[in-house]
Amino acid sequence: MPELPEVETVRGGLQRHVSGRTFADVQVLHPRAVRRHLAGPADFEARLRGRQFDGARRRGKYLWLPVGDDAMVAHLGMSGQLLVGPPDAPLSPHVRVRFTFADGGSELRFTDQRTFGHLLLAADGAELPSVIAHIAPDPLESAFDPVWFAYRLHSRKTGIKRALLDQSLISGVGNIYADEALWRTKLHFARATDRLRPSAIVGLIAAVREVFAEALLAGGTSFDSLYVNVNGESGYFDRSLSVYGREGEPCPRCGTRIRRDPFMNRSSYTCPKCQPRPRNGRW
Ligand SMILES: [Zn+2]
C-alpha cells in the first residue's frame, strides 16, 4: 500500500506534469473508481471537462487537485496509480479513468488493479476538501503542530504505535514508517502514550520526518523518466528499511535478531534489545 512518501512523490509529479493544464476530455472507464462521487460518473466527467488544474496538494495519503473553487480528490487505496504518459501508450486493462488535455500532450490515467482507490469531485474543496477535513495534518505539512500532537497524545491512554496510526491525531503514518521511526527512537510500539516524556514524543516526530525525508529522496529520482508512479510496498524504499519486514535479521544498530509481533491484524517489527518491551504496555 502506498504510504505518505510515495503519495508525496505522486503529488510532486502531478504538480510538474499536470498543473496548469486544461482537460479536453475525462472518461470514466470503470464506475467503481468514482463510487464516492455520489452524483455518478457522468457528472464527474462533465464537471471536469474544459477545466484547468491549479496545483496538486496533499494531506496524509489524500491528494487533491484544485480546479477553480472545487477540487478533484484522489485516494490511491492499495494499488492505485496516477500515471502520466504519452497519449498513444497502450491502454492497460486496469485504467479506470482517463484524462486528456487540450494541449494534446501527455495524458493522465488513473489505474487501479484492486479498485480500492477512488476519485471524486469536491465542490468548494480547493482549500481543503470537506471529505478529508476530519483528518489531522501530517508531519510534513506546515499545519502540523508537534505541541498539539504531544498534548493530545499525553491525554490518550493508548500505545504509541496505535496513536501513530490514528488519523485523527496524525495522518499519513502507516505501518512501515511507524516501525522505522519507533526503532530509530528506541521506543517499543506498546509504550503507553500517557507515560511518555515530551522529549520522547518530540524525538519520535523528528524520526518520522527523517524517515519520510529519506524515502522521498530515494523516490525522487525514479520519477521524471516516464510516469508519475506509485510502487506500493514493493517500492524503492525497501532497501533502506532497518526493521520492517526483517524478522530474524540482525538489528543494524546492535546485531540482535529482529522480532515480529502480530499487531492490529498486521505485524510490528522491533529489536528486542534496543526497544525493550514495557512492563505495562498498551497494545
Ligand atoms: Zn538493536
PDB file of C-alpha atoms and ligand atoms in Angstrom:
ATOM      1  CA  MET A   1       0.000   0.000   0.000  1.00  0.00           C
ATOM      2  CA  PRO A   2       1.425   3.413  -0.852  1.00  0.00           C
ATOM      3  CA  GLU A   3       2.458   5.390   2.209  1.00  0.00           C
ATOM      4  CA  LEU A   4       2.926   9.109   2.621  1.00  0.00           C
ATOM      5  CA  PRO A   5       6.323   9.455   0.886  1.00  0.00           C
ATOM      6  CA  GLU A   6       5.027   7.595  -2.174  1.00  0.00           C
ATOM      7  CA  VAL A   7       1.910   9.776  -2.255  1.00  0.00           C
ATOM      8  CA  GLU A   8       4.053  12.892  -1.853  1.00  0.00           C
ATOM      9  CA  THR A   9       6.167  11.696  -4.784  1.00  0.00           C
ATOM     10  CA  VAL A  10       2.983  11.389  -6.851  1.00  0.00           C
ATOM     11  CA  ARG A  11       1.916  14.877  -5.736  1.00  0.00           C
ATOM     12  CA  GLY A  12       5.222  16.342  -6.899  1.00  0.00           C
ATOM     13  CA  GLY A  13       4.849  14.600 -10.251  1.00  0.00           C
ATOM     14  CA  LEU A  14       1.310  15.881 -10.735  1.00  0.00           C
ATOM     15  CA  GLN A  15       2.482  19.377  -9.833  1.00  0.00           C
ATOM     16  CA  ARG A  16       5.163  19.198 -12.513  1.00  0.00           C
ATOM     17  CA  HIS A  17       3.321  17.352 -15.265  1.00  0.00           C
ATOM     18  CA  VAL A  18      -0.344  18.280 -14.914  1.00  0.00           C
ATOM     19  CA  SER A  19      -0.722  21.563 -13.029  1.00  0.00           C
ATOM     20  CA  GLY A  20      -1.830  24.480 -15.193  1.00  0.00           C
ATOM     21  CA  ARG A  21      -3.163  22.231 -17.974  1.00  0.00           C
ATOM     22  CA  THR A  22      -6.776  22.146 -19.149  1.00  0.00           C
ATOM     23  CA  PHE A  23      -8.736  18.935 -19.571  1.00  0.00           C
ATOM     24  CA  ALA A  24     -10.066  18.215 -23.029  1.00  0.00           C
ATOM     25  CA  ASP A  25     -11.875  15.034 -22.058  1.00  0.00           C
ATOM     26  CA  VAL A  26     -12.448  12.876 -18.998  1.00  0.00           C
ATOM     27  CA  GLN A  27     -13.626   9.281 -19.429  1.00  0.00           C
ATOM     28  CA  VAL A  28     -14.639   7.074 -16.527  1.00  0.00           C
ATOM     29  CA  LEU A  29     -13.956   3.545 -17.797  1.00  0.00           C
ATOM     30  CA  HIS A  30     -14.954   1.812 -14.574  1.00  0.00           C
ATOM     31  CA  PRO A  31     -17.711   3.334 -12.385  1.00  0.00           C
ATOM     32  CA  ARG A  32     -16.242   1.866  -9.186  1.00  0.00           C
ATOM     33  CA  ALA A  33     -13.348   4.318  -9.430  1.00  0.00           C
ATOM     34  CA  VAL A  34     -15.742   7.218  -8.793  1.00  0.00           C
ATOM     35  CA  ARG A  35     -18.120   5.420  -6.398  1.00  0.00           C
ATOM     36  CA  ARG A  36     -17.622   8.127  -3.773  1.00  0.00           C
ATOM     37  CA  HIS A  37     -18.661  10.800  -6.259  1.00  0.00           C
ATOM     38  CA  LEU A  38     -22.314  10.374  -5.394  1.00  0.00           C
ATOM     39  CA  ALA A  39     -23.698  12.243  -8.418  1.00  0.00           C
ATOM     40  CA  GLY A  40     -22.265   9.499 -10.647  1.00  0.00           C
ATOM     41  CA  PRO A  41     -19.652   9.048 -13.394  1.00  0.00           C
ATOM     42  CA  ALA A  42     -21.368  11.276 -15.980  1.00  0.00           C
ATOM     43  CA  ASP A  43     -21.479  14.157 -13.509  1.00  0.00           C
ATOM     44  CA  PHE A  44     -17.816  13.601 -12.591  1.00  0.00           C
ATOM     45  CA  GLU A  45     -16.816  13.784 -16.247  1.00  0.00           C
ATOM     46  CA  ALA A  46     -18.963  16.820 -17.013  1.00  0.00           C
ATOM     47  CA  ARG A  47     -17.674  18.810 -14.050  1.00  0.00           C
ATOM     48  CA  LEU A  48     -14.035  18.364 -15.089  1.00  0.00           C
ATOM     49  CA  ARG A  49     -14.231  18.767 -18.876  1.00  0.00           C
ATOM     50  CA  GLY A  50     -12.698  22.025 -20.050  1.00  0.00           C
ATOM     51  CA  ARG A  51     -11.415  22.971 -16.621  1.00  0.00           C
ATOM     52  CA  GLN A  52      -7.885  23.706 -15.506  1.00  0.00           C
ATOM     53  CA  PHE A  53      -5.883  22.036 -12.735  1.00  0.00           C
ATOM     54  CA  ASP A  54      -4.262  24.523 -10.444  1.00  0.00           C
ATOM     55  CA  GLY A  55      -1.582  22.755  -8.405  1.00  0.00           C
ATOM     56  CA  ALA A  56      -1.502  19.468  -6.522  1.00  0.00           C
ATOM     57  CA  ARG A  57      -1.939  19.239  -2.762  1.00  0.00           C
ATOM     58  CA  ARG A  58      -1.852  16.501  -0.165  1.00  0.00           C
ATOM     59  CA  ARG A  59      -2.877  15.680   3.382  1.00  0.00           C
ATOM     60  CA  GLY A  60      -1.809  12.271   4.652  1.00  0.00           C
ATOM     61  CA  LYS A  61      -2.495   9.834   1.834  1.00  0.00           C
ATOM     62  CA  TYR A  62      -5.143  12.011   0.165  1.00  0.00           C
ATOM     63  CA  LEU A  63      -4.307  14.094  -2.863  1.00  0.00           C
ATOM     64  CA  TRP A  64      -6.363  16.921  -4.216  1.00  0.00           C
ATOM     65  CA  LEU A  65      -6.060  18.980  -7.351  1.00  0.00           C
ATOM     66  CA  PRO A  66      -7.814  22.336  -7.187  1.00  0.00           C
ATOM     67  CA  VAL A  67      -9.961  23.208 -10.226  1.00  0.00           C
ATOM     68  CA  GLY A  68     -11.264  26.715  -9.632  1.00  0.00           C
ATOM     69  CA  ASP A  69     -13.031  26.665  -6.242  1.00  0.00           C
ATOM     70  CA  ASP A  70     -13.553  22.900  -6.466  1.00  0.00           C
ATOM     71  CA  ALA A  71     -11.077  20.061  -6.257  1.00  0.00           C
ATOM     72  CA  MET A  72     -10.584  16.588  -7.637  1.00  0.00           C
ATOM     73  CA  VAL A  73      -9.756  14.351  -4.672  1.00  0.00           C
ATOM     74  CA  ALA A  74      -7.761  11.148  -5.153  1.00  0.00           C
ATOM     75  CA  HIS A  75      -7.082   8.297  -2.775  1.00  0.00           C
ATOM     76  CA  LEU A  76      -4.846   5.576  -4.190  1.00  0.00           C
ATOM     77  CA  GLY A  77      -6.067   2.787  -1.903  1.00  0.00           C
ATOM     78  CA  MET A  78      -3.979  -0.381  -2.111  1.00  0.00           C
ATOM     79  CA  SER A  79      -2.874  -0.322  -5.716  1.00  0.00           C
ATOM     80  CA  GLY A  80      -3.968   2.950  -7.322  1.00  0.00           C
ATOM     81  CA  GLN A  81      -1.595   4.797  -9.615  1.00  0.00           C
ATOM     82  CA  LEU A  82      -1.805   8.143 -11.333  1.00  0.00           C
ATOM     83  CA  LEU A  83       0.239   7.748 -14.476  1.00  0.00           C
ATOM     84  CA  VAL A  84       1.327  10.485 -16.817  1.00  0.00           C
ATOM     85  CA  GLY A  85       2.401   9.175 -20.191  1.00  0.00           C
ATOM     86  CA  PRO A  86       2.200   9.630 -23.965  1.00  0.00           C
ATOM     87  CA  PRO A  87      -1.361   9.617 -25.414  1.00  0.00           C
ATOM     88  CA  ASP A  88      -0.515   6.704 -27.744  1.00  0.00           C
ATOM     89  CA  ALA A  89       0.673   4.432 -24.909  1.00  0.00           C
ATOM     90  CA  PRO A  90      -1.359   1.178 -24.925  1.00  0.00           C
ATOM     91  CA  LEU A  91      -4.353   1.300 -22.601  1.00  0.00           C
ATOM     92  CA  SER A  92      -3.860  -1.229 -19.790  1.00  0.00           C
ATOM     93  CA  PRO A  93      -6.990  -3.139 -18.683  1.00  0.00           C
ATOM     94  CA  HIS A  94      -6.594  -1.585 -15.238  1.00  0.00           C
ATOM     95  CA  VAL A  95      -7.083   2.014 -16.422  1.00  0.00           C
ATOM     96  CA  ARG A  96     -10.186   3.275 -14.593  1.00  0.00           C
ATOM     97  CA  VAL A  97     -10.267   6.936 -15.550  1.00  0.00           C
ATOM     98  CA  ARG A  98      -8.567   8.617 -18.487  1.00  0.00           C
ATOM     99  CA  PHE A  99      -7.873  12.351 -18.762  1.00  0.00           C
ATOM    100  CA  THR A 100      -6.774  14.014 -21.983  1.00  0.00           C
ATOM    101  CA  PHE A 101      -5.591  17.602 -22.184  1.00  0.00           C
ATOM    102  CA  ALA A 102      -6.378  20.479 -24.502  1.00  0.00           C
ATOM    103  CA  ASP A 103      -2.694  20.923 -25.352  1.00  0.00           C
ATOM    104  CA  GLY A 104      -2.621  17.426 -26.910  1.00  0.00           C
ATOM    105  CA  GLY A 105       0.377  16.445 -24.748  1.00  0.00           C
ATOM    106  CA  SER A 106       0.780  13.650 -22.212  1.00  0.00           C
ATOM    107  CA  GLU A 107      -2.312  12.037 -20.689  1.00  0.00           C
ATOM    108  CA  LEU A 108      -3.200  11.345 -17.085  1.00  0.00           C
ATOM    109  CA  ARG A 109      -4.512   7.862 -16.304  1.00  0.00           C
ATOM    110  CA  PHE A 110      -5.850   6.520 -13.035  1.00  0.00           C
ATOM    111  CA  THR A 111      -5.135   2.810 -12.941  1.00  0.00           C
ATOM    112  CA  ASP A 112      -6.130   0.574 -10.070  1.00  0.00           C
ATOM    113  CA  GLN A 113      -5.872  -3.195 -10.216  1.00  0.00           C
ATOM    114  CA  ARG A 114      -7.640  -3.882  -6.919  1.00  0.00           C
ATOM    115  CA  THR A 115     -10.081  -0.926  -7.185  1.00  0.00           C
ATOM    116  CA  PHE A 116      -9.842   0.201  -3.545  1.00  0.00           C
ATOM    117  CA  GLY A 117      -8.732   3.652  -4.653  1.00  0.00           C
ATOM    118  CA  HIS A 118     -11.160   6.327  -5.766  1.00  0.00           C
ATOM    119  CA  LEU A 119     -11.571   9.792  -7.269  1.00  0.00           C
ATOM    120  CA  LEU A 120     -14.268  12.343  -6.585  1.00  0.00           C
ATOM    121  CA  LEU A 121     -15.021  15.975  -7.262  1.00  0.00           C
ATOM    122  CA  ALA A 122     -15.416  18.040  -4.068  1.00  0.00           C
ATOM    123  CA  ALA A 123     -17.411  21.243  -4.541  1.00  0.00           C
ATOM    124  CA  ASP A 124     -15.655  24.229  -2.919  1.00  0.00           C
ATOM    125  CA  GLY A 125     -12.813  21.900  -1.945  1.00  0.00           C
ATOM    126  CA  ALA A 126      -9.872  23.862  -3.361  1.00  0.00           C
ATOM    127  CA  GLU A 127      -8.520  24.909   0.057  1.00  0.00           C
ATOM    128  CA  LEU A 128      -9.374  21.734   1.995  1.00  0.00           C
ATOM    129  CA  PRO A 129     -11.988  19.273   0.698  1.00  0.00           C
ATOM    130  CA  SER A 130     -14.655  18.571   3.331  1.00  0.00           C
ATOM    131  CA  VAL A 131     -14.236  14.805   2.853  1.00  0.00           C
ATOM    132  CA  ILE A 132     -10.749  14.990   4.358  1.00  0.00           C
ATOM    133  CA  ALA A 133     -11.245  17.834   6.856  1.00  0.00           C
ATOM    134  CA  HIS A 134     -11.600  15.339   9.736  1.00  0.00           C
ATOM    135  CA  ILE A 135      -8.071  14.027   9.163  1.00  0.00           C
ATOM    136  CA  ALA A 136      -5.299  15.555  11.246  1.00  0.00           C
ATOM    137  CA  PRO A 137      -2.434  17.257   9.415  1.00  0.00           C
ATOM    138  CA  ASP A 138       0.518  15.057   8.534  1.00  0.00           C
ATOM    139  CA  PRO A 139       4.022  15.684   9.866  1.00  0.00           C
ATOM    140  CA  LEU A 140       5.272  17.115   6.568  1.00  0.00           C
ATOM    141  CA  GLU A 141       2.593  19.831   6.480  1.00  0.00           C
ATOM    142  CA  SER A 142       3.250  23.264   7.919  1.00  0.00           C
ATOM    143  CA  ALA A 143      -0.157  22.927   9.633  1.00  0.00           C
ATOM    144  CA  PHE A 144       1.175  20.064  11.771  1.00  0.00           C
ATOM    145  CA  ASP A 145       1.719  21.250  15.340  1.00  0.00           C
ATOM    146  CA  PRO A 146       4.046  18.968  17.381  1.00  0.00           C
ATOM    147  CA  VAL A 147       2.997  20.640  20.656  1.00  0.00           C
ATOM    148  CA  TRP A 148      -0.694  19.985  19.985  1.00  0.00           C
ATOM    149  CA  PHE A 149       0.184  16.422  18.992  1.00  0.00           C
ATOM    150  CA  ALA A 150       2.231  15.832  22.177  1.00  0.00           C
ATOM    151  CA  TYR A 151      -0.600  17.262  24.285  1.00  0.00           C
ATOM    152  CA  ARG A 152      -3.260  15.074  22.638  1.00  0.00           C
ATOM    153  CA  LEU A 153      -1.020  12.028  22.874  1.00  0.00           C
ATOM    154  CA  HIS A 154      -0.448  12.533  26.550  1.00  0.00           C
ATOM    155  CA  SER A 155      -4.182  12.680  27.254  1.00  0.00           C
ATOM    156  CA  ARG A 156      -4.866   9.388  25.443  1.00  0.00           C
ATOM    157  CA  LYS A 157      -4.439   6.107  27.189  1.00  0.00           C
ATOM    158  CA  THR A 158      -3.148   4.045  24.315  1.00  0.00           C
ATOM    159  CA  GLY A 159       0.015   2.534  22.892  1.00  0.00           C
ATOM    160  CA  ILE A 160       2.382   4.746  20.930  1.00  0.00           C
ATOM    161  CA  LYS A 161       2.078   2.858  17.635  1.00  0.00           C
ATOM    162  CA  ARG A 162      -1.709   2.814  17.822  1.00  0.00           C
ATOM    163  CA  ALA A 163      -1.546   6.588  18.285  1.00  0.00           C
ATOM    164  CA  LEU A 164       0.782   6.995  15.301  1.00  0.00           C
ATOM    165  CA  LEU A 165      -1.702   5.107  13.113  1.00  0.00           C
ATOM    166  CA  ASP A 166      -4.680   7.161  14.382  1.00  0.00           C
ATOM    167  CA  GLN A 167      -5.630   9.557  11.575  1.00  0.00           C
ATOM    168  CA  SER A 168      -7.417  11.896  13.972  1.00  0.00           C
ATOM    169  CA  LEU A 169      -4.102  12.578  15.773  1.00  0.00           C
ATOM    170  CA  ILE A 170      -1.601  12.489  12.929  1.00  0.00           C
ATOM    171  CA  SER A 171      -2.156  11.449   9.329  1.00  0.00           C
ATOM    172  CA  GLY A 172      -0.041   9.677   6.775  1.00  0.00           C
ATOM    173  CA  VAL A 173       1.958   7.406   9.084  1.00  0.00           C
ATOM    174  CA  GLY A 174       1.423   3.799   8.052  1.00  0.00           C
ATOM    175  CA  ASN A 175       2.721   0.535   9.452  1.00  0.00           C
ATOM    176  CA  ILE A 176       6.125   0.636   7.735  1.00  0.00           C
ATOM    177  CA  TYR A 177       7.166   4.133   8.716  1.00  0.00           C
ATOM    178  CA  ALA A 178       5.761   3.778  12.237  1.00  0.00           C
ATOM    179  CA  ASP A 179       8.024   0.765  12.825  1.00  0.00           C
ATOM    180  CA  GLU A 180      11.038   2.517  11.349  1.00  0.00           C
ATOM    181  CA  ALA A 181      10.571   5.698  13.397  1.00  0.00           C
ATOM    182  CA  LEU A 182      10.000   3.733  16.628  1.00  0.00           C
ATOM    183  CA  TRP A 183      13.190   1.750  16.047  1.00  0.00           C
ATOM    184  CA  ARG A 184      15.181   4.934  15.464  1.00  0.00           C
ATOM    185  CA  THR A 185      13.992   6.411  18.757  1.00  0.00           C
ATOM    186  CA  LYS A 186      14.334   3.088  20.625  1.00  0.00           C
ATOM    187  CA  LEU A 187      10.669   3.026  21.619  1.00  0.00           C
ATOM    188  CA  HIS A 188       8.684  -0.203  21.820  1.00  0.00           C
ATOM    189  CA  PHE A 189       5.367   0.040  19.944  1.00  0.00           C
ATOM    190  CA  ALA A 190       3.353  -0.740  23.096  1.00  0.00           C
ATOM    191  CA  ARG A 191       4.781   2.097  25.204  1.00  0.00           C
ATOM    192  CA  ALA A 192       1.916   3.897  26.959  1.00  0.00           C
ATOM    193  CA  THR A 193       1.394   7.373  25.496  1.00  0.00           C
ATOM    194  CA  ASP A 194       0.383   8.906  28.832  1.00  0.00           C
ATOM    195  CA  ARG A 195       3.719   7.863  30.329  1.00  0.00           C
ATOM    196  CA  LEU A 196       5.964   9.143  27.557  1.00  0.00           C
ATOM    197  CA  ARG A 197       8.076  12.193  28.280  1.00  0.00           C
ATOM    198  CA  PRO A 198       7.507  15.175  25.940  1.00  0.00           C
ATOM    199  CA  SER A 199      11.117  14.921  24.799  1.00  0.00           C
ATOM    200  CA  ALA A 200      10.480  11.331  23.644  1.00  0.00           C
ATOM    201  CA  ILE A 201       7.465  12.487  21.610  1.00  0.00           C
ATOM    202  CA  VAL A 202       9.441  15.341  20.054  1.00  0.00           C
ATOM    203  CA  GLY A 203      12.203  12.871  19.162  1.00  0.00           C
ATOM    204  CA  LEU A 204       9.685  10.476  17.646  1.00  0.00           C
ATOM    205  CA  ILE A 205       8.175  13.170  15.415  1.00  0.00           C
ATOM    206  CA  ALA A 206      11.655  14.153  14.284  1.00  0.00           C
ATOM    207  CA  ALA A 207      12.314  10.488  13.430  1.00  0.00           C
ATOM    208  CA  VAL A 208       9.045  10.212  11.470  1.00  0.00           C
ATOM    209  CA  ARG A 209      10.020  13.294   9.459  1.00  0.00           C
ATOM    210  CA  GLU A 210      13.500  11.879   8.941  1.00  0.00           C
ATOM    211  CA  VAL A 211      12.340   8.532   7.515  1.00  0.00           C
ATOM    212  CA  PHE A 212       9.845  10.346   5.283  1.00  0.00           C
ATOM    213  CA  ALA A 213      12.554  12.700   4.032  1.00  0.00           C
ATOM    214  CA  GLU A 214      14.888   9.807   3.260  1.00  0.00           C
ATOM    215  CA  ALA A 215      12.141   7.889   1.463  1.00  0.00           C
ATOM    216  CA  LEU A 216      11.301  10.985  -0.584  1.00  0.00           C
ATOM    217  CA  LEU A 217      14.919  11.391  -1.546  1.00  0.00           C
ATOM    218  CA  ALA A 218      15.130   7.732  -2.584  1.00  0.00           C
ATOM    219  CA  GLY A 219      11.979   8.038  -4.691  1.00  0.00           C
ATOM    220  CA  GLY A 220      12.783  11.381  -6.232  1.00  0.00           C
ATOM    221  CA  THR A 221      14.974  10.071  -8.995  1.00  0.00           C
ATOM    222  CA  SER A 222      12.803   7.310 -10.463  1.00  0.00           C
ATOM    223  CA  PHE A 223      10.206   9.851 -11.384  1.00  0.00           C
ATOM    224  CA  ASP A 224      10.688  12.002 -14.406  1.00  0.00           C
ATOM    225  CA  SER A 225      11.582   9.132 -16.709  1.00  0.00           C
ATOM    226  CA  LEU A 226       8.110   8.318 -17.932  1.00  0.00           C
ATOM    227  CA  TYR A 227       5.434   8.024 -15.318  1.00  0.00           C
ATOM    228  CA  VAL A 228       4.025   9.561 -12.211  1.00  0.00           C
ATOM    229  CA  ASN A 229       4.154   6.348 -10.288  1.00  0.00           C
ATOM    230  CA  VAL A 230       3.434   4.552  -7.082  1.00  0.00           C
ATOM    231  CA  ASN A 231       5.067   1.234  -6.422  1.00  0.00           C
ATOM    232  CA  GLY A 232       3.374   0.375  -3.163  1.00  0.00           C
ATOM    233  CA  GLU A 233       5.023  -1.910  -0.668  1.00  0.00           C
ATOM    234  CA  SER A 234       7.482  -3.371  -3.134  1.00  0.00           C
ATOM    235  CA  GLY A 235       8.730   0.146  -3.763  1.00  0.00           C
ATOM    236  CA  TYR A 236      12.068   1.800  -3.862  1.00  0.00           C
ATOM    237  CA  PHE A 237      12.494   2.428  -0.129  1.00  0.00           C
ATOM    238  CA  ASP A 238      12.680  -1.289   0.758  1.00  0.00           C
ATOM    239  CA  ARG A 239      16.449  -1.328   0.584  1.00  0.00           C
ATOM    240  CA  SER A 240      16.712   1.305   3.292  1.00  0.00           C
ATOM    241  CA  LEU A 241      14.363  -0.255   5.864  1.00  0.00           C
ATOM    242  CA  SER A 242      16.038  -1.094   9.161  1.00  0.00           C
ATOM    243  CA  VAL A 243      13.440  -3.334  10.817  1.00  0.00           C
ATOM    244  CA  TYR A 244      10.228  -3.524   8.812  1.00  0.00           C
ATOM    245  CA  GLY A 245       9.898  -6.926   7.116  1.00  0.00           C
ATOM    246  CA  ARG A 246      13.238  -8.077   8.511  1.00  0.00           C
ATOM    247  CA  GLU A 247      12.245 -10.728  11.043  1.00  0.00           C
ATOM    248  CA  GLY A 248      15.283 -12.781  12.136  1.00  0.00           C
ATOM    249  CA  GLU A 249      17.811 -10.423  10.521  1.00  0.00           C
ATOM    250  CA  PRO A 250      20.344  -8.572  12.679  1.00  0.00           C
ATOM    251  CA  CYS A 251      19.419  -5.146  14.062  1.00  0.00           C
ATOM    252  CA  PRO A 252      21.584  -2.623  12.141  1.00  0.00           C
ATOM    253  CA  ARG A 253      22.466  -0.966  15.463  1.00  0.00           C
ATOM    254  CA  CYS A 254      23.233  -3.831  17.835  1.00  0.00           C
ATOM    255  CA  GLY A 255      23.060  -7.086  15.864  1.00  0.00           C
ATOM    256  CA  THR A 256      20.216  -8.652  17.875  1.00  0.00           C
ATOM    257  CA  ARG A 257      17.714 -10.558  15.731  1.00  0.00           C
ATOM    258  CA  ILE A 258      14.668  -8.504  14.708  1.00  0.00           C
ATOM    259  CA  ARG A 259      11.422  -9.754  16.171  1.00  0.00           C
ATOM    260  CA  ARG A 260       7.940  -9.756  14.645  1.00  0.00           C
ATOM    261  CA  ASP A 261       4.775  -9.456  16.733  1.00  0.00           C
ATOM    262  CA  PRO A 262       1.188  -9.551  15.498  1.00  0.00           C
ATOM    263  CA  PHE A 263      -0.332  -6.089  15.778  1.00  0.00           C
ATOM    264  CA  MET A 264      -3.810  -4.859  14.718  1.00  0.00           C
ATOM    265  CA  ASN A 265      -4.158  -7.623  12.086  1.00  0.00           C
ATOM    266  CA  ARG A 266      -0.717  -6.734  10.797  1.00  0.00           C
ATOM    267  CA  SER A 267       2.815  -7.015  12.157  1.00  0.00           C
ATOM    268  CA  SER A 268       5.188  -4.952  14.232  1.00  0.00           C
ATOM    269  CA  TYR A 269       8.938  -5.322  13.870  1.00  0.00           C
ATOM    270  CA  THR A 270      11.238  -4.397  16.740  1.00  0.00           C
ATOM    271  CA  CYS A 271      14.721  -5.023  18.046  1.00  0.00           C
ATOM    272  CA  PRO A 272      14.156  -6.712  21.441  1.00  0.00           C
ATOM    273  CA  LYS A 273      17.339  -5.153  22.824  1.00  0.00           C
ATOM    274  CA  CYS A 274      17.059  -1.569  21.506  1.00  0.00           C
ATOM    275  CA  GLN A 275      13.287  -1.452  22.068  1.00  0.00           C
ATOM    276  CA  PRO A 276      12.601  -3.369  25.285  1.00  0.00           C
ATOM    277  CA  ARG A 277       9.019  -4.388  25.812  1.00  0.00           C
ATOM    278  CA  PRO A 278       7.382  -2.237  28.527  1.00  0.00           C
ATOM    279  CA  ARG A 279       6.055  -3.912  31.654  1.00  0.00           C
ATOM    280  CA  ASN A 280       2.673  -2.180  31.432  1.00  0.00           C
ATOM    281  CA  GLY A 281       2.419  -1.757  27.708  1.00  0.00           C
ATOM    282  CA  ARG A 282      -0.723  -0.922  25.767  1.00  0.00           C
ATOM    283  CA  TRP A 283      -1.154  -2.993  22.623  1.00  0.00           C
TER     284      TRP A 283
HETATM  285 ZN    ZN B   1      19.125  -3.315  18.305  1.00  0.00          ZN
END
